[in-house]
mmCIF file with all atom_site columns, C-alpha atoms in Angstrom:
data_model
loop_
_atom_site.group_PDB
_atom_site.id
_atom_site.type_symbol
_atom_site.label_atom_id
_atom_site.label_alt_id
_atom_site.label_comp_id
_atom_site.label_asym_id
_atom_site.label_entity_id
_atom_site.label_seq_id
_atom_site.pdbx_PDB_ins_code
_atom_site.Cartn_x
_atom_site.Cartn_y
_atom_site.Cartn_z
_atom_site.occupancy
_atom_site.B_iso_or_equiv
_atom_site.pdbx_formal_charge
_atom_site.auth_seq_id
_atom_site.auth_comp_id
_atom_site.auth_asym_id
_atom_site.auth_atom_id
_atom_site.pdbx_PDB_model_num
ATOM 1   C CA . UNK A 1 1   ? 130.898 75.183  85.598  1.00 0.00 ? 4   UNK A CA 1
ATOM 2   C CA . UNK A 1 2   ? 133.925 74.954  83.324  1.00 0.00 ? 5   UNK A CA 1
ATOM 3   C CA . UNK A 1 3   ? 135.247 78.096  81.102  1.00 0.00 ? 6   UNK A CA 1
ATOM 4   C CA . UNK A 1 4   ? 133.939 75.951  78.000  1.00 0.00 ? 7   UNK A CA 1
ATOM 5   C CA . UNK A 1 5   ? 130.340 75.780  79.325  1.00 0.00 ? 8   UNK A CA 1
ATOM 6   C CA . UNK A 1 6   ? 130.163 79.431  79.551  1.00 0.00 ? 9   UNK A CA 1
ATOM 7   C CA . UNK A 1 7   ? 131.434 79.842  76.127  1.00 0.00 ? 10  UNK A CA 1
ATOM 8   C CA . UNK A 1 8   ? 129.088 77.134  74.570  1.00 0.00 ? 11  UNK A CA 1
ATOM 9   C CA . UNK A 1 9   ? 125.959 79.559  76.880  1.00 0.00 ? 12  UNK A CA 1
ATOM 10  C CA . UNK A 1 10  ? 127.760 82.344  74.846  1.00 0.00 ? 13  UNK A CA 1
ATOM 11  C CA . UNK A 1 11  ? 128.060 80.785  71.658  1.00 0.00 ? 14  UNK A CA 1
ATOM 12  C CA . UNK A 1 12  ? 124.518 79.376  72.124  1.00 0.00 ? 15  UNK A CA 1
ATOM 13  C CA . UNK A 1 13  ? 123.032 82.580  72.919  1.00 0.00 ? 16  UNK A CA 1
ATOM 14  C CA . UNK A 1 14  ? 124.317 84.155  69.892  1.00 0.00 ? 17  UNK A CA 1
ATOM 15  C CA . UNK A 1 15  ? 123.354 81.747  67.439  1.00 0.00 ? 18  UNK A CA 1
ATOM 16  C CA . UNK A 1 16  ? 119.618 81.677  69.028  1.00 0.00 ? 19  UNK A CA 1
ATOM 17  C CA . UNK A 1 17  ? 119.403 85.580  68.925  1.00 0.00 ? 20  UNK A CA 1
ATOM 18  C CA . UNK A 1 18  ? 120.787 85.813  65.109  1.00 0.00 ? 21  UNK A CA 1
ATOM 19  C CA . UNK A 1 19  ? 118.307 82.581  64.454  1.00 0.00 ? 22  UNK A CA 1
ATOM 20  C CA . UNK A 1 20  ? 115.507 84.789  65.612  1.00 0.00 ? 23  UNK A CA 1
ATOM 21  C CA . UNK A 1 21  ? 116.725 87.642  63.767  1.00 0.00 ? 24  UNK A CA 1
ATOM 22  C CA . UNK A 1 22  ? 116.513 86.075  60.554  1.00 0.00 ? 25  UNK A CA 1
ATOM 23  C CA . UNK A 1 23  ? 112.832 84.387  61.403  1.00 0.00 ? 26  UNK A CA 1
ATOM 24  C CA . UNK A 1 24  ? 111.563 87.940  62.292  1.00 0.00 ? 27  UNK A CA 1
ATOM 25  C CA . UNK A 1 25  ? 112.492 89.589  58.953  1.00 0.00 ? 28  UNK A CA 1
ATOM 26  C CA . UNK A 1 26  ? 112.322 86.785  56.483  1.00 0.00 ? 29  UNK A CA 1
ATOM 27  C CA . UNK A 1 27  ? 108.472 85.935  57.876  1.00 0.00 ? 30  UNK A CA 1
ATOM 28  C CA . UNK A 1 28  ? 107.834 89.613  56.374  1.00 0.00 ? 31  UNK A CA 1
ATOM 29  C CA . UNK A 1 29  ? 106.678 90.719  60.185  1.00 0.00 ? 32  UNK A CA 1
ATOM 30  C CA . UNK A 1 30  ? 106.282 94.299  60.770  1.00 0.00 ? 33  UNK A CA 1
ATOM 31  C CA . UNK A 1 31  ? 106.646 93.583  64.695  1.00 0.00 ? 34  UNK A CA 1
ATOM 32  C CA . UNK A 1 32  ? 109.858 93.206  65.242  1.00 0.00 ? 35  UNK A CA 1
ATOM 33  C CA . UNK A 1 33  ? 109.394 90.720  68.522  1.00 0.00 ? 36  UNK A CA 1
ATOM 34  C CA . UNK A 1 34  ? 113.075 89.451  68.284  1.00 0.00 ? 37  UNK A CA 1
ATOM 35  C CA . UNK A 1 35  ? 114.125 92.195  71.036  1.00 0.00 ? 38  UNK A CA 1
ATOM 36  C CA . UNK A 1 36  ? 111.812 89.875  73.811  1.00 0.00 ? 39  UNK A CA 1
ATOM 37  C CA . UNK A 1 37  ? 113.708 86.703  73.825  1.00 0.00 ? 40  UNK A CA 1
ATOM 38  C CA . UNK A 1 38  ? 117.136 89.244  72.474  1.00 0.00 ? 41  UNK A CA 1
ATOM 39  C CA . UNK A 1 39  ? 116.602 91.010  76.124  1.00 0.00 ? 42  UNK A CA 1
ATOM 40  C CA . UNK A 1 40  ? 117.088 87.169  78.113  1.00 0.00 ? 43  UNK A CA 1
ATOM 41  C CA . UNK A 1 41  ? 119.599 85.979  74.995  1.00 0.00 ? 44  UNK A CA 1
ATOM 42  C CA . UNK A 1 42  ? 122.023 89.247  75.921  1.00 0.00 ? 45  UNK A CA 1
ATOM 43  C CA . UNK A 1 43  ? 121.791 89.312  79.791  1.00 0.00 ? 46  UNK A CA 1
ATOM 44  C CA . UNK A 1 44  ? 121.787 85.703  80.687  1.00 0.00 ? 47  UNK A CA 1
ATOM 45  C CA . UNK A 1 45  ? 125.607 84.909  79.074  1.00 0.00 ? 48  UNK A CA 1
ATOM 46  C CA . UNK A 1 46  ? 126.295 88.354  80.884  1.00 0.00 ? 49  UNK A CA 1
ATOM 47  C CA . UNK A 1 47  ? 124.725 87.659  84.373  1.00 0.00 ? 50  UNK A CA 1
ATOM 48  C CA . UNK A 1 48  ? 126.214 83.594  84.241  1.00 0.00 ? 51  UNK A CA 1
ATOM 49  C CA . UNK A 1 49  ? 129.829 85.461  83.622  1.00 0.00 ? 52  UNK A CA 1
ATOM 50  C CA . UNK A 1 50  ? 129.306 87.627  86.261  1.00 0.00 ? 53  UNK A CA 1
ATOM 51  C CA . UNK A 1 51  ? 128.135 85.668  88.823  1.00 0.00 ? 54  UNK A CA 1
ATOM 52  C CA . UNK A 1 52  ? 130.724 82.496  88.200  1.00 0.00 ? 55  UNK A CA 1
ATOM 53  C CA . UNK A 1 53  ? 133.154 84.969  88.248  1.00 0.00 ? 56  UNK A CA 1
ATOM 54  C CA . UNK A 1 54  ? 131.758 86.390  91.587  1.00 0.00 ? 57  UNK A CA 1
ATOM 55  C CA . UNK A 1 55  ? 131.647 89.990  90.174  1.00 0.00 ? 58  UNK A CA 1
ATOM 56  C CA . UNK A 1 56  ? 128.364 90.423  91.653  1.00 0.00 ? 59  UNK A CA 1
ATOM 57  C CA . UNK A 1 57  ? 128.496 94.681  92.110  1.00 0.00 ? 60  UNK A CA 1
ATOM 58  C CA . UNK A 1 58  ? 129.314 94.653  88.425  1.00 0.00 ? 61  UNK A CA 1
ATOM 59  C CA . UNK A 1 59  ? 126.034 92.431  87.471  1.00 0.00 ? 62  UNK A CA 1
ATOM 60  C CA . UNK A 1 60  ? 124.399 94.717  89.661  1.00 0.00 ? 63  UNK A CA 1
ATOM 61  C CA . UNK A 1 61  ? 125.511 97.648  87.366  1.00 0.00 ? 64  UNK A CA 1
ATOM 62  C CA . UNK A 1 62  ? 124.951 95.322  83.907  1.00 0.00 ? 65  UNK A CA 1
ATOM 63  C CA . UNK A 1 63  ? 121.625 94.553  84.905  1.00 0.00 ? 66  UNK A CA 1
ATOM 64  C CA . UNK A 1 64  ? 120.185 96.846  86.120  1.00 0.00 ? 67  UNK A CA 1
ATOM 65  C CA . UNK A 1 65  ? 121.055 99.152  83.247  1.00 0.00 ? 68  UNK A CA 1
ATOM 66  C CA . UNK A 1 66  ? 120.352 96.522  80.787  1.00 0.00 ? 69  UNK A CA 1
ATOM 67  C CA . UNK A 1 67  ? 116.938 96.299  82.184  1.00 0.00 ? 70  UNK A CA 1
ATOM 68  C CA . UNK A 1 68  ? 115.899 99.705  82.377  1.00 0.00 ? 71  UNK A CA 1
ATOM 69  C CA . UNK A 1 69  ? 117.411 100.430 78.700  1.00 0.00 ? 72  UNK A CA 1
ATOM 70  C CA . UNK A 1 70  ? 115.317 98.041  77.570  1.00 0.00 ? 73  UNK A CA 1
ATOM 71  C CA . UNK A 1 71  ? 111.783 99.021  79.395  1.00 0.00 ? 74  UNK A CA 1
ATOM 72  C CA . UNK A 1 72  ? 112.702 102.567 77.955  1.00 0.00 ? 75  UNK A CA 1
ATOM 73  C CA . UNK A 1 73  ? 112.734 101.271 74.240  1.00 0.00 ? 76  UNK A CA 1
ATOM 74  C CA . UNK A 1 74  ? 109.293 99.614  75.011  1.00 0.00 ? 77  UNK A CA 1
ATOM 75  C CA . UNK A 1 75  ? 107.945 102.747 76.749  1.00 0.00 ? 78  UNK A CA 1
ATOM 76  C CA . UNK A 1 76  ? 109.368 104.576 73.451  1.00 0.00 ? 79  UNK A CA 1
ATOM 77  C CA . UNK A 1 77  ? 108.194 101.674 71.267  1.00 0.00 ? 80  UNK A CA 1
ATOM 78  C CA . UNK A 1 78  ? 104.254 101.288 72.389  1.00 0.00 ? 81  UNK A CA 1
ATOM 79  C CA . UNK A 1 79  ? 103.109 104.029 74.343  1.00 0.00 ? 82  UNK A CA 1
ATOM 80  C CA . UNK A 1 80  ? 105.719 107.390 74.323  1.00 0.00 ? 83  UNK A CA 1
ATOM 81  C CA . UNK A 1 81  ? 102.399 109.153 75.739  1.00 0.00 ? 84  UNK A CA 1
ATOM 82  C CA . UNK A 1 82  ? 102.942 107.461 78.559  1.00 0.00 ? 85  UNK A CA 1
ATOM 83  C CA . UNK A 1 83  ? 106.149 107.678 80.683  1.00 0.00 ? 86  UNK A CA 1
ATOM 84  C CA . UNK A 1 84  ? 105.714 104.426 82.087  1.00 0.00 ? 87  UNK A CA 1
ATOM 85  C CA . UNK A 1 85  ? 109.229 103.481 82.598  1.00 0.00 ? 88  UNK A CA 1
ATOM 86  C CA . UNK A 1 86  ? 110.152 106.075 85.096  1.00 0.00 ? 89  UNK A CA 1
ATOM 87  C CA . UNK A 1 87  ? 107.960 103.986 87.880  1.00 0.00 ? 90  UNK A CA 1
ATOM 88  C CA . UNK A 1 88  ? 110.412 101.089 87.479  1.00 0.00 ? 91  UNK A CA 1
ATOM 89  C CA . UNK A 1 89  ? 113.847 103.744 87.694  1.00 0.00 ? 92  UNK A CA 1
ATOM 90  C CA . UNK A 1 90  ? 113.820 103.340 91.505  1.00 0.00 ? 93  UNK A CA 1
ATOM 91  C CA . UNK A 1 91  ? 114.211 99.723  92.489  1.00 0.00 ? 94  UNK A CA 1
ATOM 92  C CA . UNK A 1 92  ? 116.329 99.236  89.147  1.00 0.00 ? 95  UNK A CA 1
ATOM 93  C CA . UNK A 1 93  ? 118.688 101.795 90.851  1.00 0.00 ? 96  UNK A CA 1
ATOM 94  C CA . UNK A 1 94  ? 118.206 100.733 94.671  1.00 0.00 ? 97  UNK A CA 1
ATOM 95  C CA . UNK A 1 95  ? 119.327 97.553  92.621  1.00 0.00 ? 98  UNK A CA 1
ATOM 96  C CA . UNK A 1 96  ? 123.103 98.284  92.508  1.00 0.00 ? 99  UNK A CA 1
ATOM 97  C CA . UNK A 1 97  ? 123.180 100.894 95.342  1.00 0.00 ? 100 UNK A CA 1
ATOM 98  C CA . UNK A 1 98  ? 122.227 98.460  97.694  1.00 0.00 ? 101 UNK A CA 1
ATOM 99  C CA . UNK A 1 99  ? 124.976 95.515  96.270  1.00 0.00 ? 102 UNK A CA 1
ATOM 100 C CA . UNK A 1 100 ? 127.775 98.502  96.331  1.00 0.00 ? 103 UNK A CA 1
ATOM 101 C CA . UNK A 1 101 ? 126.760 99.306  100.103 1.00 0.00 ? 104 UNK A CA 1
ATOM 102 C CA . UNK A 1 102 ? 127.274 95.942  101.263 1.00 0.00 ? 105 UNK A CA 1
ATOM 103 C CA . UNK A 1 103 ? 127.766 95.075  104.746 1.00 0.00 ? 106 UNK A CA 1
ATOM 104 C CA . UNK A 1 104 ? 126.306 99.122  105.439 1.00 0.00 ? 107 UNK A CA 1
ATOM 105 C CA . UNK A 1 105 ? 122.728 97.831  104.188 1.00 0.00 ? 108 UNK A CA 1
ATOM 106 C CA . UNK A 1 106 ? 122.306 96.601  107.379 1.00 0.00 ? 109 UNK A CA 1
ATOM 107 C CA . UNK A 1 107 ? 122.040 99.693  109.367 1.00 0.00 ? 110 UNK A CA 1
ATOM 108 C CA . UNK A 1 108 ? 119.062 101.391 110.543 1.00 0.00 ? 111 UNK A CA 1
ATOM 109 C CA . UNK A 1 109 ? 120.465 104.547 108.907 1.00 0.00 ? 112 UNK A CA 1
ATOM 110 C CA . UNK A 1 110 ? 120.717 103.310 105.226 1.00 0.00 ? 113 UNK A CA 1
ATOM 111 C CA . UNK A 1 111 ? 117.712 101.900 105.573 1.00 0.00 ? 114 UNK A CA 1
ATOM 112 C CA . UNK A 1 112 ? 115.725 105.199 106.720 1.00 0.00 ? 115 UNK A CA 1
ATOM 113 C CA . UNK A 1 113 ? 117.512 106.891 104.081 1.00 0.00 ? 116 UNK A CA 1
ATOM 114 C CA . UNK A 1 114 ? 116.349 104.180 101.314 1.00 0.00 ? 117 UNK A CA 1
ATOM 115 C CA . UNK A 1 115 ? 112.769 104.397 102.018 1.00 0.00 ? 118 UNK A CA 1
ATOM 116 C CA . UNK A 1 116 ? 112.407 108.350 102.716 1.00 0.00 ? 119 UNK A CA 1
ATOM 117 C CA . UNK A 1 117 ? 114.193 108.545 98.682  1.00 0.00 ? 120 UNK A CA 1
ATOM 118 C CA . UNK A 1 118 ? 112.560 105.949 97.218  1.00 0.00 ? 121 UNK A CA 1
ATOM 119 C CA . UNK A 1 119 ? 109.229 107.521 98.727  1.00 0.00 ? 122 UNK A CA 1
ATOM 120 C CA . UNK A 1 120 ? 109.518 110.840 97.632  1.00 0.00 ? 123 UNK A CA 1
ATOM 121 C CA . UNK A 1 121 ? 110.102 109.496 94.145  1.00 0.00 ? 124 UNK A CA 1
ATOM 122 C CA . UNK A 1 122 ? 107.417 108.163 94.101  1.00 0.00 ? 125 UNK A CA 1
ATOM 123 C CA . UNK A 1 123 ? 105.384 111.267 95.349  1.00 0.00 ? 126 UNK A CA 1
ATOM 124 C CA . UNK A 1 124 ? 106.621 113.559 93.205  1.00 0.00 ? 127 UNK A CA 1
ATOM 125 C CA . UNK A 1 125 ? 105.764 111.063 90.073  1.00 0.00 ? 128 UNK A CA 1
ATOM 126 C CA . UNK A 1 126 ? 102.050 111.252 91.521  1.00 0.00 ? 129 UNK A CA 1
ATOM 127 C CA . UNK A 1 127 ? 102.171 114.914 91.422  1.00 0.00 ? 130 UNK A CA 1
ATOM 128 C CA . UNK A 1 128 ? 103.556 115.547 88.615  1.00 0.00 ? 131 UNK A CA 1
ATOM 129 C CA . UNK A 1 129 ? 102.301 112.331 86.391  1.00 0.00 ? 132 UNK A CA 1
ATOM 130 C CA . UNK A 1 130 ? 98.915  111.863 88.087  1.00 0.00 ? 133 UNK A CA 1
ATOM 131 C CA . UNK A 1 131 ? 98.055  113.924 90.949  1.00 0.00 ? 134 UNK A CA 1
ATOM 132 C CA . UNK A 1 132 ? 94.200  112.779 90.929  1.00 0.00 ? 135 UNK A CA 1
ATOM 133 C CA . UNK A 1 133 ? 95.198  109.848 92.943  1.00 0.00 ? 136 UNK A CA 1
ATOM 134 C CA . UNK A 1 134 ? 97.416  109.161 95.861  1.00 0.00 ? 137 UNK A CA 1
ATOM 135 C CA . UNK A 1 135 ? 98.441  106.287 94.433  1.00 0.00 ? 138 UNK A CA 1
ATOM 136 C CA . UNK A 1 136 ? 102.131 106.732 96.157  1.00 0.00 ? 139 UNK A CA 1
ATOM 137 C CA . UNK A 1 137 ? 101.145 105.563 99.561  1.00 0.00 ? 140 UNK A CA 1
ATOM 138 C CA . UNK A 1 138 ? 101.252 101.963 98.093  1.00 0.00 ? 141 UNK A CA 1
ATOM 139 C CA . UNK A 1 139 ? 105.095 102.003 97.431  1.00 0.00 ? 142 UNK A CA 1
ATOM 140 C CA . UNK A 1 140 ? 105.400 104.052 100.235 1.00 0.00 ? 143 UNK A CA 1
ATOM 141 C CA . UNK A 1 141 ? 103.656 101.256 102.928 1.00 0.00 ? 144 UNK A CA 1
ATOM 142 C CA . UNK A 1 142 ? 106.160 98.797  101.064 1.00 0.00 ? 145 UNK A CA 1
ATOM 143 C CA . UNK A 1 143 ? 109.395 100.404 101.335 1.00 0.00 ? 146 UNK A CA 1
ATOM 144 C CA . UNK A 1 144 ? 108.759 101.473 105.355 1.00 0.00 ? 147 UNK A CA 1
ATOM 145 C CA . UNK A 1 145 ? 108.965 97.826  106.302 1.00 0.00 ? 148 UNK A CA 1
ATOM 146 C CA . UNK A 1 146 ? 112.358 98.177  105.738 1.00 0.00 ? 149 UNK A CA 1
ATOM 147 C CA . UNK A 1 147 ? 113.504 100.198 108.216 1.00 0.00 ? 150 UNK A CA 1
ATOM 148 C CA . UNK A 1 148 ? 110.728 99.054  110.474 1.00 0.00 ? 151 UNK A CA 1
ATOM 149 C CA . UNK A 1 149 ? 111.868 95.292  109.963 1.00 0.00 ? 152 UNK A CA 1
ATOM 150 C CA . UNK A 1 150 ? 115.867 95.545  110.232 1.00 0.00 ? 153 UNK A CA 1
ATOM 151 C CA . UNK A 1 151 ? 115.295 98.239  113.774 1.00 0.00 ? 154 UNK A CA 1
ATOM 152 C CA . UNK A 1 152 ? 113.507 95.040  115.648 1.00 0.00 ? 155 UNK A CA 1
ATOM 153 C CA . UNK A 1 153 ? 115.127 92.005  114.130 1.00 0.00 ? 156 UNK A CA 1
ATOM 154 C CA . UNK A 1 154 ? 118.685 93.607  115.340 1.00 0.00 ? 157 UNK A CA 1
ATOM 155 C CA . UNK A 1 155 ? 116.800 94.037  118.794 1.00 0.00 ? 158 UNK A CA 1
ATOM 156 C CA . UNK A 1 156 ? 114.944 90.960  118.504 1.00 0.00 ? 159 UNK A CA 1
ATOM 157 C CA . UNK A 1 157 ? 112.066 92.932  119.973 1.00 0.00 ? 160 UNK A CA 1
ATOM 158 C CA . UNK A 1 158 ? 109.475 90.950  118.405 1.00 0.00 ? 161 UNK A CA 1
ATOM 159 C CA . UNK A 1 159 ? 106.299 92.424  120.170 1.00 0.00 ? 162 UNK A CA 1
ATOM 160 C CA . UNK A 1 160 ? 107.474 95.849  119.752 1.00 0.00 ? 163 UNK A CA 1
ATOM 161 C CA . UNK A 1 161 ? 107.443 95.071  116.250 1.00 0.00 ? 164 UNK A CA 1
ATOM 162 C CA . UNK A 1 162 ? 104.009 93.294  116.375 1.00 0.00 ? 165 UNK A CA 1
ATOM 163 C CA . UNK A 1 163 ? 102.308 96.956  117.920 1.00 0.00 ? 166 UNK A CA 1
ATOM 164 C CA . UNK A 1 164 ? 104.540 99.467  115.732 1.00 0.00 ? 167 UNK A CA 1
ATOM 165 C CA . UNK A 1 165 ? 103.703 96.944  112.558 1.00 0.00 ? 168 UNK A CA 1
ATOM 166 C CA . UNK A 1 166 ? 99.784  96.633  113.264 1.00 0.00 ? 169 UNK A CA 1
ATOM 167 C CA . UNK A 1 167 ? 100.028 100.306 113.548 1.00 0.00 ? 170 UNK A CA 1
ATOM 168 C CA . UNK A 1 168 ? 101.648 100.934 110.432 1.00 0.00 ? 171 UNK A CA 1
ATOM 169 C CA . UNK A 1 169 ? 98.924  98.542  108.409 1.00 0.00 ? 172 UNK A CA 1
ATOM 170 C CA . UNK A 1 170 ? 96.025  100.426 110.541 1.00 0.00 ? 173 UNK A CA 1
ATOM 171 C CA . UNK A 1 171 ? 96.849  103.435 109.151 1.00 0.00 ? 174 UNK A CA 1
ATOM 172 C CA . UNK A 1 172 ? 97.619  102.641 105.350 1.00 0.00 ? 175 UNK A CA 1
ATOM 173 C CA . UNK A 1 173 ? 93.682  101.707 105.475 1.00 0.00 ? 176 UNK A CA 1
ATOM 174 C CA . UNK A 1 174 ? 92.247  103.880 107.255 1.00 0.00 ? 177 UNK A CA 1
ATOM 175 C CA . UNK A 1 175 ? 94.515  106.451 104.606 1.00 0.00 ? 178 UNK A CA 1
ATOM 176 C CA . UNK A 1 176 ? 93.063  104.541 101.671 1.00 0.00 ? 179 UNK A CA 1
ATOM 177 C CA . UNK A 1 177 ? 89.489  103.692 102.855 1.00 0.00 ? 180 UNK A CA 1
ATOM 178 C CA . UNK A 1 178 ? 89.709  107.953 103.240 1.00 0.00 ? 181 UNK A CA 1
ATOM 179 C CA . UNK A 1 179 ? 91.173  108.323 99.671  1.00 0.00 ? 182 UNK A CA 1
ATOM 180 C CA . UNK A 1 180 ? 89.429  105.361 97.832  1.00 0.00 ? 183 UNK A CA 1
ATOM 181 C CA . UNK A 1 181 ? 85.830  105.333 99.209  1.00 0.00 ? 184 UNK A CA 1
ATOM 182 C CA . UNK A 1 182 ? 85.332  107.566 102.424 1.00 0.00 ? 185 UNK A CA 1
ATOM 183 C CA . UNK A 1 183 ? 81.448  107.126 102.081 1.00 0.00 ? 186 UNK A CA 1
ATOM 184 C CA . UNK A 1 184 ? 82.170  103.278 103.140 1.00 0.00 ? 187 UNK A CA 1
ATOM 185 C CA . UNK A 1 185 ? 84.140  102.564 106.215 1.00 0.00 ? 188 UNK A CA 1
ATOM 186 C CA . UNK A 1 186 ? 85.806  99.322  105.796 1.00 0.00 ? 189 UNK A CA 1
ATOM 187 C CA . UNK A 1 187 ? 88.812  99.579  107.445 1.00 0.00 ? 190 UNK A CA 1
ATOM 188 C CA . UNK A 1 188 ? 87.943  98.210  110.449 1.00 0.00 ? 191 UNK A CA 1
ATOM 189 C CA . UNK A 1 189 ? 87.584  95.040  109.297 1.00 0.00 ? 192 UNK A CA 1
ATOM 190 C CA . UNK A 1 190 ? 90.932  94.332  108.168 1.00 0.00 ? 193 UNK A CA 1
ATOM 191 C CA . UNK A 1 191 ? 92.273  96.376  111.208 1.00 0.00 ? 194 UNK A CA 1
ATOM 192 C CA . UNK A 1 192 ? 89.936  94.158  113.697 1.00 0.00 ? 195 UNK A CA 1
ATOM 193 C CA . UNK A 1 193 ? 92.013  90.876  112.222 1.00 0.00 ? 196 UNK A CA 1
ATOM 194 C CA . UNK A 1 194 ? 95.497  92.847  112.271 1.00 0.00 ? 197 UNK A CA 1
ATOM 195 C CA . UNK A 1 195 ? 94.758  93.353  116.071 1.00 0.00 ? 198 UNK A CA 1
ATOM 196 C CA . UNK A 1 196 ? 95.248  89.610  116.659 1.00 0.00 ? 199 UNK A CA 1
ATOM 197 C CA . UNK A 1 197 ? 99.436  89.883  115.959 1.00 0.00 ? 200 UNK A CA 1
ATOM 198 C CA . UNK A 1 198 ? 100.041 91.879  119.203 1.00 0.00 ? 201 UNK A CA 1
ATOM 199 C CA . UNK A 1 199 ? 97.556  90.523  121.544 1.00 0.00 ? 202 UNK A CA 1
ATOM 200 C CA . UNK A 1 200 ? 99.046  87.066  120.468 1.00 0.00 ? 203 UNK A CA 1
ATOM 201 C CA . UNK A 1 201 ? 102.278 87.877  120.522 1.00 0.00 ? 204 UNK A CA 1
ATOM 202 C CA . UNK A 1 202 ? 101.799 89.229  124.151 1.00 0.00 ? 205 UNK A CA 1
ATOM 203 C CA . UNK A 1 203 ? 99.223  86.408  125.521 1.00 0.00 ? 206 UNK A CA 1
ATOM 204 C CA . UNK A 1 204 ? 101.905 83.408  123.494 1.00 0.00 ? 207 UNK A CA 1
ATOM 205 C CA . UNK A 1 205 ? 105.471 84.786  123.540 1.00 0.00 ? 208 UNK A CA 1
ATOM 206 C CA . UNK A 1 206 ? 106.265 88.334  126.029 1.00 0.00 ? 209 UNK A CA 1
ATOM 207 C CA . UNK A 1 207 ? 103.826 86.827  128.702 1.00 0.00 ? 210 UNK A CA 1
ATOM 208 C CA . UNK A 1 208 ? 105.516 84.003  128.786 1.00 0.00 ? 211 UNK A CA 1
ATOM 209 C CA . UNK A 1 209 ? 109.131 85.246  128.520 1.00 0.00 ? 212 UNK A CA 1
ATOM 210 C CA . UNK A 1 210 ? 108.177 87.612  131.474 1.00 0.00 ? 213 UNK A CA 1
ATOM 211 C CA . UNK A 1 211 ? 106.921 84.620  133.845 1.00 0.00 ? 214 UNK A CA 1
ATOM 212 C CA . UNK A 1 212 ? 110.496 83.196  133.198 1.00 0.00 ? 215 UNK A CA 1
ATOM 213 C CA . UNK A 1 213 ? 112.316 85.617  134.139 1.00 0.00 ? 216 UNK A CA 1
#
């Protein structure tokens, strides 16, 4: 894409957002719904820069912060009861961390050290924001595939990865059949289906690796 493309984006943008501008106020609308399509209008010019320019650690930093400023005028906007935004602070943040780190994001290390932070955000939001439910062990069976995925693929221990995974999804129900509805035990369902990884993984693919050896 040519330097005049990106300023006719630029250009373009501009004259859109001030367009909408206009429409909002002169249609005599108390909503002023401008600031959706003014959020895409802004950042796209900004991002297209960026990335043609290969300053991708800098859109990291632009976006990320464009993003959350935005969600926090909403949050401010509609509901200021409810503190909404701070759920989305962690992977807007993990955003740039993880595009500064580079190369590093592949070790086990980072990795561990990601998902123990982000998880502990997240658990002391539920304490502090809603400590009726445990609703953190959601995020928190997300983010440990991380670590869990990136320690086997750099082994290429596949099965090992089909037991300590099936163990890992096990648990997260039998944690939120306790915490959801304890007087109905249907985790073993799902768990009975999840069994099927390792035992094919052994029976199709370290069976037969074994016999050729």
């Amino acid at each position: 894409m040519k330097k005049n493309d990106v300023g006719f984006i630029v250009t373009g943008s501009i004259m859109t957002l001030l367009f909408l501008i206009v429409i909002n106020f002169i249609s005599g609308s108390d909503h002023l719904w401008f600031i959706y399509p003014a959020f895409v209008l802004i950042l796209f010019p900004i991002g297209l820069t960026c990335i043609l320019r290969q300053r991708y650690k800098l859109f990291s930093i632009i976006g990320s912060t464009w993003i959350m400023v935005f969600l926090i005028i909403i949050n401010v906007w509609h509901t200021p009861a409810i503190p909404w935004v701070l759920y989305t602070v962690a992977p807007l943040v993990m955003w740039p961390v993880l595009v500064w780190l580079d190369e590093k994001v592949k070790l086990v290390s980072v990795a561990m050290f990601g998902s123990i932070t982000v998880t502990l955000y997240y658990l002391i939001l539920n304490v502090v924001l809603s400590p009726y439910y445990p609703w953190f062990i959601y995020p928190a069976f997300l983010i440990i595939w991380w670590p869990l995925l990136l320690y086997h693929f750099k082994r290429r221990s596949y099965f090992s990865l089909s037991i300590h995974g099936s163990i890992v999804i096990s648990v997260f129900f039998i944690i939120v059949n306790i915490v959801s509805t304890p007087t109905n035990i249907w985790a073993i369902f799902p768990i009975f289906c999840i069994l099927w990884w390792p035992l094919s993984m052994y029976y199709f693919v370290y069976k037969k690796q074994k016999e050729a050896k």
